[in-house]
């Protein structure tokens, strides 16, 4: 494998093989961010199962990830919608049958679009809540028994690196928009705020069983669907001075946070949020957007003209 290819997905400080013999299950695994998270774990020894709605895209991504490391097994199950619990549970059970268990879970499936409340039908609002929040809950429920089993085998005393490595860990992929709120994203903000709380509850109820549950909250990450959709609303189109780090992030930086939480480095991190945004959410405000200057665009434009949002 070419080192420069690997460097796109993880920092060089991680030791090869730290996830050998481990299995990661990931929803939304063909997406820009989740695929990078999973690929990084595969580089470090894990086998993986990714699921998604699009069959071709999911299977193609799984094949590509499997090429990251000789011997890697990566399953890609398409036509699985996290809104459908039974179909998700079948995928989880098939993953366990073919790969032997589940040690790590990434609940990453998400759906989004720009729309003000006036353009958000009850069904549209429910779709995003169903995919992001209910889908995350479904993912947790479907994998929990396997996470418990893995956690029992991989307890850490905090002093020595567990000889069998780590396991029994879940990451929910969230966002930062909900911390301050932003127009056109009521559905996304409500869904992500729910996910943040869900993760904290899992930490409280399952921490005693050795499971860790944490949030990874990516900010503006270059070349992702999220940033393509949201940068103009956040005022980041052409003005990176609003990001304390002065640049967009990379998927590698989200993958590094994932490795940190799943490896022994994350053994005592539970119920936490790792924000990977270059400090961005602290400095952005609703009035920063040139495309949507606040509050003028809400007052002056024809708010019933949905075309102005959907073209973005
Ligand atoms: C208003 C919209 C809309 C839009 C869809 N809807 N797009 N309403 N403005 N731009 C409405 C539809 O009209 C319909 O309601 C309802 O949403 C459901 O849409 P469907 O087309 O029936 O399909 P469904 O599969 O339910 O749609 C899921 C979706 C869609 C989320 C709405 O956009 C989607 O599949 N997106 C692809 C995945 C995606 O978005 N990935 C981005 C991830 S990035 P009516 O009442 O009209 O029938 C990301 C970063 C988030 O999530 C970070 C911040 C939170």
PDB file of N, CA, C and O in Angstrom, residues 30-100:
ATOM      1  N   UNK A  30     -20.507   4.542   3.390  1.00  0.00           N
ATOM      2  CA  UNK A  30     -20.000   4.901   2.063  1.00  0.00           C
ATOM      3  C   UNK A  30     -19.845   6.420   1.923  1.00  0.00           C
ATOM      4  O   UNK A  30     -19.368   6.916   0.912  1.00  0.00           O
ATOM      5  N   UNK A  31     -20.239   7.161   2.947  1.00  0.00           N
ATOM      6  CA  UNK A  31     -20.160   8.617   2.893  1.00  0.00           C
ATOM      7  C   UNK A  31     -18.733   9.128   3.056  1.00  0.00           C
ATOM      8  O   UNK A  31     -17.830   8.373   3.427  1.00  0.00           O
ATOM      9  N   UNK A  32     -18.568  10.417   2.791  1.00  0.00           N
ATOM     10  CA  UNK A  32     -17.214  10.996   2.769  1.00  0.00           C
ATOM     11  C   UNK A  32     -16.492  10.843   4.111  1.00  0.00           C
ATOM     12  O   UNK A  32     -15.325  10.467   4.168  1.00  0.00           O
ATOM     13  N   UNK A  33     -17.189  11.151   5.183  1.00  0.00           N
ATOM     14  CA  UNK A  33     -16.523  11.139   6.498  1.00  0.00           C
ATOM     15  C   UNK A  33     -16.455   9.726   7.060  1.00  0.00           C
ATOM     16  O   UNK A  33     -15.387   9.260   7.464  1.00  0.00           O
ATOM     17  N   UNK A  34     -17.580   9.025   7.063  1.00  0.00           N
ATOM     18  CA  UNK A  34     -17.581   7.682   7.684  1.00  0.00           C
ATOM     19  C   UNK A  34     -16.669   6.714   6.942  1.00  0.00           C
ATOM     20  O   UNK A  34     -16.031   5.861   7.558  1.00  0.00           O
ATOM     21  N   UNK A  35     -16.595   6.842   5.635  1.00  0.00           N
ATOM     22  CA  UNK A  35     -15.721   5.915   4.902  1.00  0.00           C
ATOM     23  C   UNK A  35     -14.264   6.150   5.297  1.00  0.00           C
ATOM     24  O   UNK A  35     -13.472   5.209   5.383  1.00  0.00           O
ATOM     25  N   UNK A  36     -13.905   7.406   5.561  1.00  0.00           N
ATOM     26  CA  UNK A  36     -12.526   7.689   5.980  1.00  0.00           C
ATOM     27  C   UNK A  36     -12.263   7.151   7.382  1.00  0.00           C
ATOM     28  O   UNK A  36     -11.186   6.601   7.660  1.00  0.00           O
ATOM     29  N   UNK A  37     -13.264   7.262   8.253  1.00  0.00           N
ATOM     30  CA  UNK A  37     -13.108   6.709   9.614  1.00  0.00           C
ATOM     31  C   UNK A  37     -12.867   5.202   9.550  1.00  0.00           C
ATOM     32  O   UNK A  37     -11.962   4.676  10.187  1.00  0.00           O
ATOM     33  N   UNK A  38     -13.709   4.524   8.764  1.00  0.00           N
ATOM     34  CA  UNK A  38     -13.604   3.062   8.684  1.00  0.00           C
ATOM     35  C   UNK A  38     -12.305   2.654   7.996  1.00  0.00           C
ATOM     36  O   UNK A  38     -11.596   1.751   8.442  1.00  0.00           O
ATOM     37  N   UNK A  39     -11.969   3.352   6.937  1.00  0.00           N
ATOM     38  CA  UNK A  39     -10.746   2.997   6.204  1.00  0.00           C
ATOM     39  C   UNK A  39      -9.517   3.098   7.113  1.00  0.00           C
ATOM     40  O   UNK A  39      -8.613   2.257   7.074  1.00  0.00           O
ATOM     41  N   UNK A  40      -9.492   4.123   7.947  1.00  0.00           N
ATOM     42  CA  UNK A  40      -8.356   4.290   8.867  1.00  0.00           C
ATOM     43  C   UNK A  40      -8.268   3.100   9.816  1.00  0.00           C
ATOM     44  O   UNK A  40      -7.177   2.590  10.099  1.00  0.00           O
ATOM     45  N   UNK A  41      -9.424   2.631  10.298  1.00  0.00           N
ATOM     46  CA  UNK A  41      -9.431   1.476  11.208  1.00  0.00           C
ATOM     47  C   UNK A  41      -8.987   0.214  10.477  1.00  0.00           C
ATOM     48  O   UNK A  41      -8.295  -0.639  11.040  1.00  0.00           O
ATOM     49  N   UNK A  42      -9.376   0.112   9.214  1.00  0.00           N
ATOM     50  CA  UNK A  42      -8.958  -1.046   8.401  1.00  0.00           C
ATOM     51  C   UNK A  42      -7.442  -1.018   8.205  1.00  0.00           C
ATOM     52  O   UNK A  42      -6.771  -2.045   8.332  1.00  0.00           O
ATOM     53  N   UNK A  43      -6.887   0.141   7.936  1.00  0.00           N
ATOM     54  CA  UNK A  43      -5.420   0.253   7.825  1.00  0.00           C
ATOM     55  C   UNK A  43      -4.735  -0.287   9.086  1.00  0.00           C
ATOM     56  O   UNK A  43      -3.676  -0.884   9.029  1.00  0.00           O
ATOM     57  N   UNK A  44      -5.379  -0.059  10.236  1.00  0.00           N
ATOM     58  CA  UNK A  44      -4.757  -0.440  11.517  1.00  0.00           C
ATOM     59  C   UNK A  44      -5.171  -1.837  11.973  1.00  0.00           C
ATOM     60  O   UNK A  44      -4.997  -2.190  13.127  1.00  0.00           O
ATOM     61  N   UNK A  45      -5.774  -2.622  11.064  1.00  0.00           N
ATOM     62  CA  UNK A  45      -5.988  -4.040  11.357  1.00  0.00           C
ATOM     63  C   UNK A  45      -7.421  -4.510  11.442  1.00  0.00           C
ATOM     64  O   UNK A  45      -7.672  -5.711  11.513  1.00  0.00           O
ATOM     65  N   UNK A  46      -8.390  -3.590  11.495  1.00  0.00           N
ATOM     66  CA  UNK A  46      -9.781  -4.016  11.677  1.00  0.00           C
ATOM     67  C   UNK A  46     -10.381  -4.593  10.397  1.00  0.00           C
ATOM     68  O   UNK A  46      -9.988  -4.221   9.295  1.00  0.00           O
ATOM     69  N   UNK A  47     -11.349  -5.496  10.588  1.00  0.00           N
ATOM     70  CA  UNK A  47     -12.268  -5.842   9.510  1.00  0.00           C
ATOM     71  C   UNK A  47     -13.492  -4.956   9.688  1.00  0.00           C
ATOM     72  O   UNK A  47     -13.693  -4.373  10.763  1.00  0.00           O
ATOM     73  N   UNK A  48     -14.304  -4.855   8.641  1.00  0.00           N
ATOM     74  CA  UNK A  48     -15.393  -3.878   8.727  1.00  0.00           C
ATOM     75  C   UNK A  48     -16.611  -4.328   7.952  1.00  0.00           C
ATOM     76  O   UNK A  48     -16.526  -5.121   7.011  1.00  0.00           O
ATOM     77  N   UNK A  49     -17.744  -3.785   8.384  1.00  0.00           N
ATOM     78  CA  UNK A  49     -18.984  -3.931   7.626  1.00  0.00           C
ATOM     79  C   UNK A  49     -19.611  -2.555   7.528  1.00  0.00           C
ATOM     80  O   UNK A  49     -19.835  -1.897   8.551  1.00  0.00           O
ATOM     81  N   UNK A  50     -19.833  -2.092   6.301  1.00  0.00           N
ATOM     82  CA  UNK A  50     -20.487  -0.800   6.126  1.00  0.00           C
ATOM     83  C   UNK A  50     -21.854  -1.039   5.485  1.00  0.00           C
ATOM     84  O   UNK A  50     -22.034  -1.957   4.690  1.00  0.00           O
ATOM     85  N   UNK A  51     -22.810  -0.219   5.880  1.00  0.00           N
ATOM     86  CA  UNK A  51     -24.130  -0.333   5.258  1.00  0.00           C
ATOM     87  C   UNK A  51     -24.545   1.024   4.706  1.00  0.00           C
ATOM     88  O   UNK A  51     -24.078   2.072   5.155  1.00  0.00           O
ATOM     89  N   UNK A  52     -25.427   0.990   3.716  1.00  0.00           N
ATOM     90  CA  UNK A  52     -25.910   2.226   3.124  1.00  0.00           C
ATOM     91  C   UNK A  52     -27.158   1.949   2.300  1.00  0.00           C
ATOM     92  O   UNK A  52     -27.526   0.797   2.080  1.00  0.00           O
ATOM     93  N   UNK A  53     -27.788   3.025   1.846  1.00  0.00           N
ATOM     94  CA  UNK A  53     -29.004   2.850   1.042  1.00  0.00           C
ATOM     95  C   UNK A  53     -28.659   2.474  -0.393  1.00  0.00           C
ATOM     96  O   UNK A  53     -29.328   1.677  -1.029  1.00  0.00           O
ATOM     97  N   UNK A  54     -27.604   3.075  -0.908  1.00  0.00           N
ATOM     98  CA  UNK A  54     -27.241   2.868  -2.305  1.00  0.00           C
ATOM     99  C   UNK A  54     -26.370   1.608  -2.443  1.00  0.00           C
ATOM    100  O   UNK A  54     -25.264   1.533  -1.890  1.00  0.00           O
ATOM    101  N   UNK A  55     -26.872   0.646  -3.197  1.00  0.00           N
ATOM    102  CA  UNK A  55     -26.195  -0.654  -3.289  1.00  0.00           C
ATOM    103  C   UNK A  55     -24.826  -0.518  -3.963  1.00  0.00           C
ATOM    104  O   UNK A  55     -23.796  -0.946  -3.421  1.00  0.00           O
ATOM    105  N   UNK A  56     -24.817   0.101  -5.119  1.00  0.00           N
ATOM    106  CA  UNK A  56     -23.595   0.180  -5.917  1.00  0.00           C
ATOM    107  C   UNK A  56     -22.508   0.970  -5.170  1.00  0.00           C
ATOM    108  O   UNK A  56     -21.352   0.545  -5.061  1.00  0.00           O
ATOM    109  N   UNK A  57     -22.908   2.118  -4.628  1.00  0.00           N
ATOM    110  CA  UNK A  57     -21.954   2.984  -3.916  1.00  0.00           C
ATOM    111  C   UNK A  57     -21.381   2.275  -2.678  1.00  0.00           C
ATOM    112  O   UNK A  57     -20.177   2.331  -2.406  1.00  0.00           O
ATOM    113  N   UNK A  58     -22.234   1.568  -1.947  1.00  0.00           N
ATOM    114  CA  UNK A  58     -21.794   0.896  -0.719  1.00  0.00           C
ATOM    115  C   UNK A  58     -20.854  -0.264  -1.042  1.00  0.00           C
ATOM    116  O   UNK A  58     -19.795  -0.422  -0.418  1.00  0.00           O
ATOM    117  N   UNK A  59     -21.230  -1.054  -2.050  1.00  0.00           N
ATOM    118  CA  UNK A  59     -20.383  -2.212  -2.398  1.00  0.00           C
ATOM    119  C   UNK A  59     -19.042  -1.753  -2.964  1.00  0.00           C
ATOM    120  O   UNK A  59     -17.992  -2.320  -2.669  1.00  0.00           O
ATOM    121  N   UNK A  60     -19.098  -0.692  -3.783  1.00  0.00           N
ATOM    122  CA  UNK A  60     -17.846  -0.172  -4.373  1.00  0.00           C
ATOM    123  C   UNK A  60     -16.916   0.349  -3.278  1.00  0.00           C
ATOM    124  O   UNK A  60     -15.718   0.100  -3.280  1.00  0.00           O
ATOM    125  N   UNK A  61     -17.494   1.063  -2.304  1.00  0.00           N
ATOM    126  CA  UNK A  61     -16.669   1.598  -1.209  1.00  0.00           C
ATOM    127  C   UNK A  61     -16.045   0.469  -0.397  1.00  0.00           C
ATOM    128  O   UNK A  61     -14.880   0.526  -0.009  1.00  0.00           O
ATOM    129  N   UNK A  62     -16.822  -0.587  -0.145  1.00  0.00           N
ATOM    130  CA  UNK A  62     -16.297  -1.711   0.636  1.00  0.00           C
ATOM    131  C   UNK A  62     -15.127  -2.369  -0.101  1.00  0.00           C
ATOM    132  O   UNK A  62     -14.093  -2.696   0.506  1.00  0.00           O
ATOM    133  N   UNK A  63     -15.284  -2.525  -1.420  1.00  0.00           N
ATOM    134  CA  UNK A  63     -14.184  -3.133  -2.200  1.00  0.00           C
ATOM    135  C   UNK A  63     -12.933  -2.266  -2.126  1.00  0.00           C
ATOM    136  O   UNK A  63     -11.812  -2.743  -1.963  1.00  0.00           O
ATOM    137  N   UNK A  64     -13.137  -0.966  -2.236  1.00  0.00           N
ATOM    138  CA  UNK A  64     -11.998  -0.048  -2.207  1.00  0.00           C
ATOM    139  C   UNK A  64     -11.300  -0.071  -0.843  1.00  0.00           C
ATOM    140  O   UNK A  64     -10.072  -0.076  -0.746  1.00  0.00           O
ATOM    141  N   UNK A  65     -12.090  -0.136   0.228  1.00  0.00           N
ATOM    142  CA  UNK A  65     -11.490  -0.194   1.571  1.00  0.00           C
ATOM    143  C   UNK A  65     -10.703  -1.489   1.770  1.00  0.00           C
ATOM    144  O   UNK A  65      -9.660  -1.496   2.423  1.00  0.00           O
ATOM    145  N   UNK A  66     -11.235  -2.571   1.228  1.00  0.00           N
ATOM    146  CA  UNK A  66     -10.575  -3.873   1.406  1.00  0.00           C
ATOM    147  C   UNK A  66      -9.178  -3.876   0.783  1.00  0.00           C
ATOM    148  O   UNK A  66      -8.301  -4.636   1.184  1.00  0.00           O
ATOM    149  N   UNK A  67      -8.981  -2.979  -0.198  1.00  0.00           N
ATOM    150  CA  UNK A  67      -7.659  -2.895  -0.831  1.00  0.00           C
ATOM    151  C   UNK A  67      -6.643  -2.139   0.029  1.00  0.00           C
ATOM    152  O   UNK A  67      -5.461  -2.086  -0.284  1.00  0.00           O
ATOM    153  N   UNK A  68      -7.107  -1.551   1.122  1.00  0.00           N
ATOM    154  CA  UNK A  68      -6.209  -0.756   1.971  1.00  0.00           C
ATOM    155  C   UNK A  68      -5.162  -1.624   2.653  1.00  0.00           C
ATOM    156  O   UNK A  68      -4.082  -1.151   3.001  1.00  0.00           O
ATOM    157  N   UNK A  69      -5.527  -2.883   2.891  1.00  0.00           N
ATOM    158  CA  UNK A  69      -4.611  -3.752   3.629  1.00  0.00           C
ATOM    159  C   UNK A  69      -4.798  -5.185   3.150  1.00  0.00           C
ATOM    160  O   UNK A  69      -5.945  -5.657   3.087  1.00  0.00           O
ATOM    161  N   UNK A  70      -3.709  -5.879   2.828  1.00  0.00           N
ATOM    162  CA  UNK A  70      -3.861  -7.282   2.434  1.00  0.00           C
ATOM    163  C   UNK A  70      -4.534  -8.041   3.576  1.00  0.00           C
ATOM    164  O   UNK A  70      -4.294  -7.728   4.735  1.00  0.00           O
ATOM    165  N   UNK A  71      -5.382  -8.984   3.288  1.00  0.00           N
ATOM    166  CA  UNK A  71      -6.098  -9.784   4.302  1.00  0.00           C
ATOM    167  C   UNK A  71      -7.318  -9.075   4.880  1.00  0.00           C
ATOM    168  O   UNK A  71      -8.088  -9.690   5.625  1.00  0.00           O
ATOM    169  N   UNK A  72      -7.492  -7.786   4.607  1.00  0.00           N
ATOM    170  CA  UNK A  72      -8.642  -7.092   5.205  1.00  0.00           C
ATOM    171  C   UNK A  72      -9.938  -7.643   4.628  1.00  0.00           C
ATOM    172  O   UNK A  72     -10.037  -7.913   3.436  1.00  0.00           O
ATOM    173  N   UNK A  73     -10.926  -7.813   5.520  1.00  0.00           N
ATOM    174  CA  UNK A  73     -12.265  -8.202   5.066  1.00  0.00           C
ATOM    175  C   UNK A  73     -13.191  -7.021   5.289  1.00  0.00           C
ATOM    176  O   UNK A  73     -13.342  -6.557   6.434  1.00  0.00           O
ATOM    177  N   UNK A  74     -13.778  -6.536   4.221  1.00  0.00           N
ATOM    178  CA  UNK A  74     -14.728  -5.425   4.353  1.00  0.00           C
ATOM    179  C   UNK A  74     -16.003  -5.783   3.598  1.00  0.00           C
ATOM    180  O   UNK A  74     -15.981  -6.008   2.385  1.00  0.00           O
ATOM    181  N   UNK A  75     -17.092  -5.862   4.340  1.00  0.00           N
ATOM    182  CA  UNK A  75     -18.386  -6.175   3.735  1.00  0.00           C
ATOM    183  C   UNK A  75     -19.133  -4.879   3.466  1.00  0.00           C
ATOM    184  O   UNK A  75     -19.089  -3.951   4.284  1.00  0.00           O
ATOM    185  N   UNK A  76     -19.815  -4.820   2.344  1.00  0.00           N
ATOM    186  CA  UNK A  76     -20.652  -3.661   2.040  1.00  0.00           C
ATOM    187  C   UNK A  76     -22.065  -4.107   1.745  1.00  0.00           C
ATOM    188  O   UNK A  76     -22.291  -4.807   0.757  1.00  0.00           O
ATOM    189  N   UNK A  77     -22.997  -3.768   2.629  1.00  0.00           N
ATOM    190  CA  UNK A  77     -24.402  -4.146   2.417  1.00  0.00           C
ATOM    191  C   UNK A  77     -25.199  -2.918   2.014  1.00  0.00           C
ATOM    192  O   UNK A  77     -25.375  -1.991   2.820  1.00  0.00           O
ATOM    193  N   UNK A  78     -25.662  -2.915   0.762  1.00  0.00           N
ATOM    194  CA  UNK A  78     -26.507  -1.818   0.290  1.00  0.00           C
ATOM    195  C   UNK A  78     -27.976  -2.128   0.522  1.00  0.00           C
ATOM    196  O   UNK A  78     -28.323  -3.192   1.039  1.00  0.00           O
ATOM    197  N   UNK A  79     -28.822  -1.196   0.129  1.00  0.00           N
ATOM    198  CA  UNK A  79     -30.280  -1.330   0.296  1.00  0.00           C
ATOM    199  C   UNK A  79     -30.664  -1.528   1.755  1.00  0.00           C
ATOM    200  O   UNK A  79     -31.648  -2.208   2.057  1.00  0.00           O
ATOM    201  N   UNK A  80     -29.868  -0.990   2.657  1.00  0.00           N
ATOM    202  CA  UNK A  80     -30.203  -1.037   4.082  1.00  0.00           C
ATOM    203  C   UNK A  80     -30.426   0.406   4.547  1.00  0.00           C
ATOM    204  O   UNK A  80     -29.527   1.232   4.476  1.00  0.00           O
ATOM    205  N   UNK A  81     -31.652   0.680   4.995  1.00  0.00           N
ATOM    206  CA  UNK A  81     -32.020   2.023   5.448  1.00  0.00           C
ATOM    207  C   UNK A  81     -32.107   1.978   6.969  1.00  0.00           C
ATOM    208  O   UNK A  81     -32.841   1.139   7.514  1.00  0.00           O
ATOM    209  N   UNK A  82     -31.382   2.866   7.638  1.00  0.00           N
ATOM    210  CA  UNK A  82     -31.378   2.819   9.116  1.00  0.00           C
ATOM    211  C   UNK A  82     -32.765   3.085   9.701  1.00  0.00           C
ATOM    212  O   UNK A  82     -33.002   2.820  10.876  1.00  0.00           O
ATOM    213  N   UNK A  83     -33.685   3.601   8.877  1.00  0.00           N
ATOM    214  CA  UNK A  83     -35.052   3.823   9.369  1.00  0.00           C
ATOM    215  C   UNK A  83     -35.813   2.517   9.523  1.00  0.00           C
ATOM    216  O   UNK A  83     -36.829   2.468  10.208  1.00  0.00           O
ATOM    217  N   UNK A  84     -35.335   1.467   8.852  1.00  0.00           N
ATOM    218  CA  UNK A  84     -35.998   0.164   8.885  1.00  0.00           C
ATOM    219  C   UNK A  84     -35.223  -0.754   9.838  1.00  0.00           C
ATOM    220  O   UNK A  84     -34.193  -1.332   9.475  1.00  0.00           O
ATOM    221  N   UNK A  85     -35.729  -0.878  11.069  1.00  0.00           N
ATOM    222  CA  UNK A  85     -34.975  -1.607  12.103  1.00  0.00           C
ATOM    223  C   UNK A  85     -34.697  -3.054  11.708  1.00  0.00           C
ATOM    224  O   UNK A  85     -33.590  -3.563  11.895  1.00  0.00           O
ATOM    225  N   UNK A  86     -35.704  -3.724  11.138  1.00  0.00           N
ATOM    226  CA  UNK A  86     -35.522  -5.145  10.833  1.00  0.00           C
ATOM    227  C   UNK A  86     -34.420  -5.364   9.806  1.00  0.00           C
ATOM    228  O   UNK A  86     -33.612  -6.293   9.922  1.00  0.00           O
ATOM    229  N   UNK A  87     -34.394  -4.496   8.812  1.00  0.00           N
ATOM    230  CA  UNK A  87     -33.364  -4.641   7.779  1.00  0.00           C
ATOM    231  C   UNK A  87     -31.972  -4.334   8.352  1.00  0.00           C
ATOM    232  O   UNK A  87     -30.975  -4.993   8.042  1.00  0.00           O
ATOM    233  N   UNK A  88     -31.916  -3.351   9.240  1.00  0.00           N
ATOM    234  CA  UNK A  88     -30.639  -3.014   9.890  1.00  0.00           C
ATOM    235  C   UNK A  88     -30.174  -4.176  10.775  1.00  0.00           C
ATOM    236  O   UNK A  88     -28.999  -4.573  10.735  1.00  0.00           O
ATOM    237  N   UNK A  89     -31.116  -4.746  11.533  1.00  0.00           N
ATOM    238  CA  UNK A  89     -30.757  -5.864  12.431  1.00  0.00           C
ATOM    239  C   UNK A  89     -30.269  -7.069  11.625  1.00  0.00           C
ATOM    240  O   UNK A  89     -29.312  -7.740  12.022  1.00  0.00           O
ATOM    241  N   UNK A  90     -30.893  -7.308  10.474  1.00  0.00           N
ATOM    242  CA  UNK A  90     -30.425  -8.420   9.620  1.00  0.00           C
ATOM    243  C   UNK A  90     -28.992  -8.172   9.162  1.00  0.00           C
ATOM    244  O   UNK A  90     -28.178  -9.101   9.118  1.00  0.00           O
ATOM    245  N   UNK A  91     -28.695  -6.921   8.820  1.00  0.00           N
ATOM    246  CA  UNK A  91     -27.335  -6.598   8.372  1.00  0.00           C
ATOM    247  C   UNK A  91     -26.337  -6.801   9.510  1.00  0.00           C
ATOM    248  O   UNK A  91     -25.227  -7.319   9.305  1.00  0.00           O
ATOM    249  N   UNK A  92     -26.733  -6.400  10.717  1.00  0.00           N
ATOM    250  CA  UNK A  92     -25.856  -6.572  11.889  1.00  0.00           C
ATOM    251  C   UNK A  92     -25.599  -8.064  12.123  1.00  0.00           C
ATOM    252  O   UNK A  92     -24.453  -8.492  12.311  1.00  0.00           O
ATOM    253  N   UNK A  93     -26.665  -8.863  12.078  1.00  0.00           N
ATOM    254  CA  UNK A  93     -26.510 -10.299  12.339  1.00  0.00           C
ATOM    255  C   UNK A  93     -25.663 -10.971  11.256  1.00  0.00           C
ATOM    256  O   UNK A  93     -24.860 -11.861  11.535  1.00  0.00           O
ATOM    257  N   UNK A  94     -25.837 -10.504  10.029  1.00  0.00           N
ATOM    258  CA  UNK A  94     -25.021 -11.059   8.936  1.00  0.00           C
ATOM    259  C   UNK A  94     -23.545 -10.684   9.118  1.00  0.00           C
ATOM    260  O   UNK A  94     -22.646 -11.490   8.875  1.00  0.00           O
ATOM    261  N   UNK A  95     -23.318  -9.472   9.557  1.00  0.00           N
ATOM    262  CA  UNK A  95     -21.946  -9.025   9.828  1.00  0.00           C
ATOM    263  C   UNK A  95     -21.305  -9.926  10.879  1.00  0.00           C
ATOM    264  O   UNK A  95     -20.169 -10.387  10.718  1.00  0.00           O
ATOM    265  N   UNK A  96     -22.045 -10.202  11.952  1.00  0.00           N
ATOM    266  CA  UNK A  96     -21.495 -11.028  13.036  1.00  0.00           C
ATOM    267  C   UNK A  96     -21.236 -12.451  12.542  1.00  0.00           C
ATOM    268  O   UNK A  96     -20.219 -13.061  12.863  1.00  0.00           O
ATOM    269  N   UNK A  97     -22.163 -12.952  11.721  1.00  0.00           N
ATOM    270  CA  UNK A  97     -22.000 -14.313  11.197  1.00  0.00           C
ATOM    271  C   UNK A  97     -20.740 -14.407  10.326  1.00  0.00           C
ATOM    272  O   UNK A  97     -19.974 -15.351  10.411  1.00  0.00           O
ATOM    273  N   UNK A  98     -20.530 -13.366   9.506  1.00  0.00           N
ATOM    274  CA  UNK A  98     -19.416 -13.456   8.553  1.00  0.00           C
ATOM    275  C   UNK A  98     -18.081 -12.989   9.133  1.00  0.00           C
ATOM    276  O   UNK A  98     -17.019 -13.449   8.720  1.00  0.00           O
ATOM    277  N   UNK A  99     -18.127 -12.079  10.100  1.00  0.00           N
ATOM    278  CA  UNK A  99     -16.865 -11.530  10.619  1.00  0.00           C
ATOM    279  C   UNK A  99     -16.587 -11.924  12.074  1.00  0.00           C
ATOM    280  O   UNK A  99     -15.518 -11.640  12.604  1.00  0.00           O
ATOM    281  N   UNK A 100     -17.561 -12.538  12.743  1.00  0.00           N
ATOM    282  CA  UNK A 100     -17.295 -13.105  14.065  1.00  0.00           C
ATOM    283  C   UNK A 100     -17.706 -12.262  15.261  1.00  0.00           C
ATOM    284  O   UNK A 100     -17.602 -12.712  16.400  1.00  0.00           O
TER     285      UNK A 100
END
